[in-house]
Amino acid sequence: MGVTIERNCFSDMDGVYDQLKARKLWPVMAVHQSMHREAPHWHAQNNQIFVVEGTATFYDEENGQSFDLHRGDICVIPSRTLHAARADGPVVLIAAFDQPMSMNEFKPYPPEARDQTG
């Protein structure tokens, strides 16, 4: 199963909080003036990215697809799915996971380790 996109899910921070609570997610906020395209990576947990402000492009590396997301959109990334993101201008993102993560655990796994990590 690859990356899926949910459009227009919220209009303000209260809506973000409502979505996080309803989905039982643990958030980490990221603010970027711009963001070079990340190296393809994956996470051991399911990941949902909320675009709070700005526009970002998300890449499903396994299916060769890209998606432009805007304020109010959510990118849903299943665990162990290779993905990347990029933003040409200012963007505020909330990366949310199934369980709380320490900053040490937030480092993405390299593609070659997917079959070795529990």
PDB file of C-alpha atoms in Angstrom:
ATOM      1  CA  MET A   1       0.000   0.000   0.000  1.00  0.00           C
ATOM      2  CA  GLY A   2       1.457   3.353  -0.958  1.00  0.00           C
ATOM      3  CA  VAL A   3       1.082   6.977  -0.004  1.00  0.00           C
ATOM      4  CA  THR A   4      -2.457   8.372  -0.011  1.00  0.00           C
ATOM      5  CA  ILE A   5      -3.630  11.971   0.142  1.00  0.00           C
ATOM      6  CA  GLU A   6      -6.584  13.398   2.043  1.00  0.00           C
ATOM      7  CA  ARG A   7      -7.627  16.849   0.839  1.00  0.00           C
ATOM      8  CA  ASN A   8      -9.108  19.755   2.812  1.00  0.00           C
ATOM      9  CA  CYS A   9      -9.239  17.974   6.174  1.00  0.00           C
ATOM     10  CA  PHE A  10      -8.863  21.076   8.358  1.00  0.00           C
ATOM     11  CA  SER A  11      -8.873  24.867   8.065  1.00  0.00           C
ATOM     12  CA  ASP A  12      -7.038  25.988  11.205  1.00  0.00           C
ATOM     13  CA  MET A  13      -5.005  24.685  14.143  1.00  0.00           C
ATOM     14  CA  ASP A  14      -8.136  23.680  16.037  1.00  0.00           C
ATOM     15  CA  GLY A  15      -8.967  21.458  13.081  1.00  0.00           C
ATOM     16  CA  VAL A  16      -5.452  19.981  13.160  1.00  0.00           C
ATOM     17  CA  TYR A  17      -5.828  19.195  16.868  1.00  0.00           C
ATOM     18  CA  ASP A  18      -9.241  17.633  16.231  1.00  0.00           C
ATOM     19  CA  GLN A  19      -7.738  15.399  13.523  1.00  0.00           C
ATOM     20  CA  LEU A  20      -4.769  14.397  15.703  1.00  0.00           C
ATOM     21  CA  LYS A  21      -7.085  13.503  18.574  1.00  0.00           C
ATOM     22  CA  ALA A  22      -9.552  11.574  16.386  1.00  0.00           C
ATOM     23  CA  ARG A  23      -6.704   9.625  14.749  1.00  0.00           C
ATOM     24  CA  LYS A  24      -4.911   9.078  18.100  1.00  0.00           C
ATOM     25  CA  LEU A  25      -1.620  10.432  16.736  1.00  0.00           C
ATOM     26  CA  TRP A  26       1.521  11.849  18.352  1.00  0.00           C
ATOM     27  CA  PRO A  27       2.732  15.037  16.577  1.00  0.00           C
ATOM     28  CA  VAL A  28       6.120  16.631  15.856  1.00  0.00           C
ATOM     29  CA  MET A  29       6.077  20.110  14.256  1.00  0.00           C
ATOM     30  CA  ALA A  30       8.536  21.228  11.553  1.00  0.00           C
ATOM     31  CA  VAL A  31       8.896  24.757  10.181  1.00  0.00           C
ATOM     32  CA  HIS A  32      10.990  25.311   7.030  1.00  0.00           C
ATOM     33  CA  GLN A  33      11.769  28.422   4.978  1.00  0.00           C
ATOM     34  CA  SER A  34      12.204  25.940   2.132  1.00  0.00           C
ATOM     35  CA  MET A  35      13.188  22.291   2.017  1.00  0.00           C
ATOM     36  CA  HIS A  36      15.422  20.573  -0.507  1.00  0.00           C
ATOM     37  CA  ARG A  37      14.109  17.242  -1.669  1.00  0.00           C
ATOM     38  CA  GLU A  38      14.869  14.736   1.079  1.00  0.00           C
ATOM     39  CA  ALA A  39      16.676  11.505   0.420  1.00  0.00           C
ATOM     40  CA  PRO A  40      14.199   8.618   0.129  1.00  0.00           C
ATOM     41  CA  HIS A  41      13.572   7.139   3.559  1.00  0.00           C
ATOM     42  CA  TRP A  42      10.973   5.316   5.633  1.00  0.00           C
ATOM     43  CA  HIS A  43       9.797   5.112   9.240  1.00  0.00           C
ATOM     44  CA  ALA A  44       8.957   2.050  11.340  1.00  0.00           C
ATOM     45  CA  GLN A  45       5.593   3.608  12.297  1.00  0.00           C
ATOM     46  CA  ASN A  46       2.714   4.817  10.180  1.00  0.00           C
ATOM     47  CA  ASN A  47       3.237   8.505   9.424  1.00  0.00           C
ATOM     48  CA  GLN A  48       0.732  11.246   8.618  1.00  0.00           C
ATOM     49  CA  ILE A  49       1.954  14.657   7.489  1.00  0.00           C
ATOM     50  CA  PHE A  50      -0.373  17.634   8.037  1.00  0.00           C
ATOM     51  CA  VAL A  51       0.315  20.693   5.864  1.00  0.00           C
ATOM     52  CA  VAL A  52      -0.523  23.538   8.238  1.00  0.00           C
ATOM     53  CA  GLU A  53       0.799  26.422   6.090  1.00  0.00           C
ATOM     54  CA  GLY A  54       2.306  26.626   2.609  1.00  0.00           C
ATOM     55  CA  THR A  55       2.729  23.998  -0.070  1.00  0.00           C
ATOM     56  CA  ALA A  56       4.918  20.874  -0.208  1.00  0.00           C
ATOM     57  CA  THR A  57       5.472  18.067  -2.669  1.00  0.00           C
ATOM     58  CA  PHE A  58       5.494  14.517  -1.349  1.00  0.00           C
ATOM     59  CA  TYR A  59       6.986  11.612  -3.246  1.00  0.00           C
ATOM     60  CA  ASP A  60       5.911   7.974  -3.090  1.00  0.00           C
ATOM     61  CA  GLU A  61       9.272   6.526  -4.103  1.00  0.00           C
ATOM     62  CA  GLU A  62       7.956   2.979  -4.497  1.00  0.00           C
ATOM     63  CA  ASN A  63       5.163   3.882  -6.911  1.00  0.00           C
ATOM     64  CA  GLY A  64       6.926   6.743  -8.685  1.00  0.00           C
ATOM     65  CA  GLN A  65       4.178   9.236  -7.824  1.00  0.00           C
ATOM     66  CA  SER A  66       4.349  12.793  -6.547  1.00  0.00           C
ATOM     67  CA  PHE A  67       1.634  14.856  -4.887  1.00  0.00           C
ATOM     68  CA  ASP A  68       1.385  18.605  -4.296  1.00  0.00           C
ATOM     69  CA  LEU A  69      -0.207  19.294  -0.929  1.00  0.00           C
ATOM     70  CA  HIS A  70      -1.560  22.583   0.365  1.00  0.00           C
ATOM     71  CA  ARG A  71      -2.837  23.918   3.662  1.00  0.00           C
ATOM     72  CA  GLY A  72      -5.451  21.535   5.044  1.00  0.00           C
ATOM     73  CA  ASP A  73      -4.147  18.424   3.261  1.00  0.00           C
ATOM     74  CA  ILE A  74      -2.786  15.281   4.908  1.00  0.00           C
ATOM     75  CA  CYS A  75      -0.278  12.853   3.408  1.00  0.00           C
ATOM     76  CA  VAL A  76      -0.777   9.335   4.833  1.00  0.00           C
ATOM     77  CA  ILE A  77       2.361   7.184   4.651  1.00  0.00           C
ATOM     78  CA  PRO A  78       2.186   3.544   5.788  1.00  0.00           C
ATOM     79  CA  SER A  79       5.098   2.216   7.837  1.00  0.00           C
ATOM     80  CA  ARG A  80       8.172   1.157   5.859  1.00  0.00           C
ATOM     81  CA  THR A  81       7.012   3.023   2.720  1.00  0.00           C
ATOM     82  CA  LEU A  82       9.840   4.833   0.919  1.00  0.00           C
ATOM     83  CA  HIS A  83       8.983   8.506   0.648  1.00  0.00           C
ATOM     84  CA  ALA A  84      10.473  11.988   0.455  1.00  0.00           C
ATOM     85  CA  ALA A  85       9.290  15.596   0.560  1.00  0.00           C
ATOM     86  CA  ARG A  86      10.258  19.006  -0.800  1.00  0.00           C
ATOM     87  CA  ALA A  87       9.068  22.587  -0.362  1.00  0.00           C
ATOM     88  CA  ASP A  88      10.101  25.503  -2.572  1.00  0.00           C
ATOM     89  CA  GLY A  89       8.898  28.107  -0.085  1.00  0.00           C
ATOM     90  CA  PRO A  90       7.896  28.481   3.562  1.00  0.00           C
ATOM     91  CA  VAL A  91       5.963  25.521   4.925  1.00  0.00           C
ATOM     92  CA  VAL A  92       4.726  24.388   8.336  1.00  0.00           C
ATOM     93  CA  LEU A  93       4.246  20.644   8.689  1.00  0.00           C
ATOM     94  CA  ILE A  94       3.158  18.388  11.494  1.00  0.00           C
ATOM     95  CA  ALA A  95       4.501  14.859  11.231  1.00  0.00           C
ATOM     96  CA  ALA A  96       2.330  12.572  13.327  1.00  0.00           C
ATOM     97  CA  PHE A  97       2.949   8.969  14.328  1.00  0.00           C
ATOM     98  CA  ASP A  98       1.041   6.094  15.939  1.00  0.00           C
ATOM     99  CA  GLN A  99       3.154   6.264  19.109  1.00  0.00           C
ATOM    100  CA  PRO A 100       5.312   8.895  20.781  1.00  0.00           C
ATOM    101  CA  MET A 101       8.858   9.072  19.470  1.00  0.00           C
ATOM    102  CA  SER A 102      11.987  10.543  21.022  1.00  0.00           C
ATOM    103  CA  MET A 103      14.069  12.797  18.789  1.00  0.00           C
ATOM    104  CA  ASN A 104      16.654   9.985  18.605  1.00  0.00           C
ATOM    105  CA  GLU A 105      14.031   7.716  17.045  1.00  0.00           C
ATOM    106  CA  PHE A 106      12.894  10.368  14.593  1.00  0.00           C
ATOM    107  CA  LYS A 107      15.848   9.739  12.302  1.00  0.00           C
ATOM    108  CA  PRO A 108      14.526   8.030   9.185  1.00  0.00           C
ATOM    109  CA  TYR A 109      15.688   4.556   8.376  1.00  0.00           C
ATOM    110  CA  PRO A 110      17.745   3.977   5.220  1.00  0.00           C
ATOM    111  CA  PRO A 111      15.990   1.951   2.510  1.00  0.00           C
ATOM    112  CA  GLU A 112      18.360  -1.008   2.839  1.00  0.00           C
ATOM    113  CA  ALA A 113      17.402  -1.541   6.510  1.00  0.00           C
ATOM    114  CA  ARG A 114      13.667  -2.104   5.969  1.00  0.00           C
ATOM    115  CA  ASP A 115      13.853  -5.884   6.216  1.00  0.00           C
ATOM    116  CA  GLN A 116      16.198  -5.819   9.225  1.00  0.00           C
ATOM    117  CA  THR A 117      14.202  -3.636  11.618  1.00  0.00           C
ATOM    118  CA  GLY A 118      11.555  -5.193  13.821  1.00  0.00           C
TER     119      GLY A 118
END
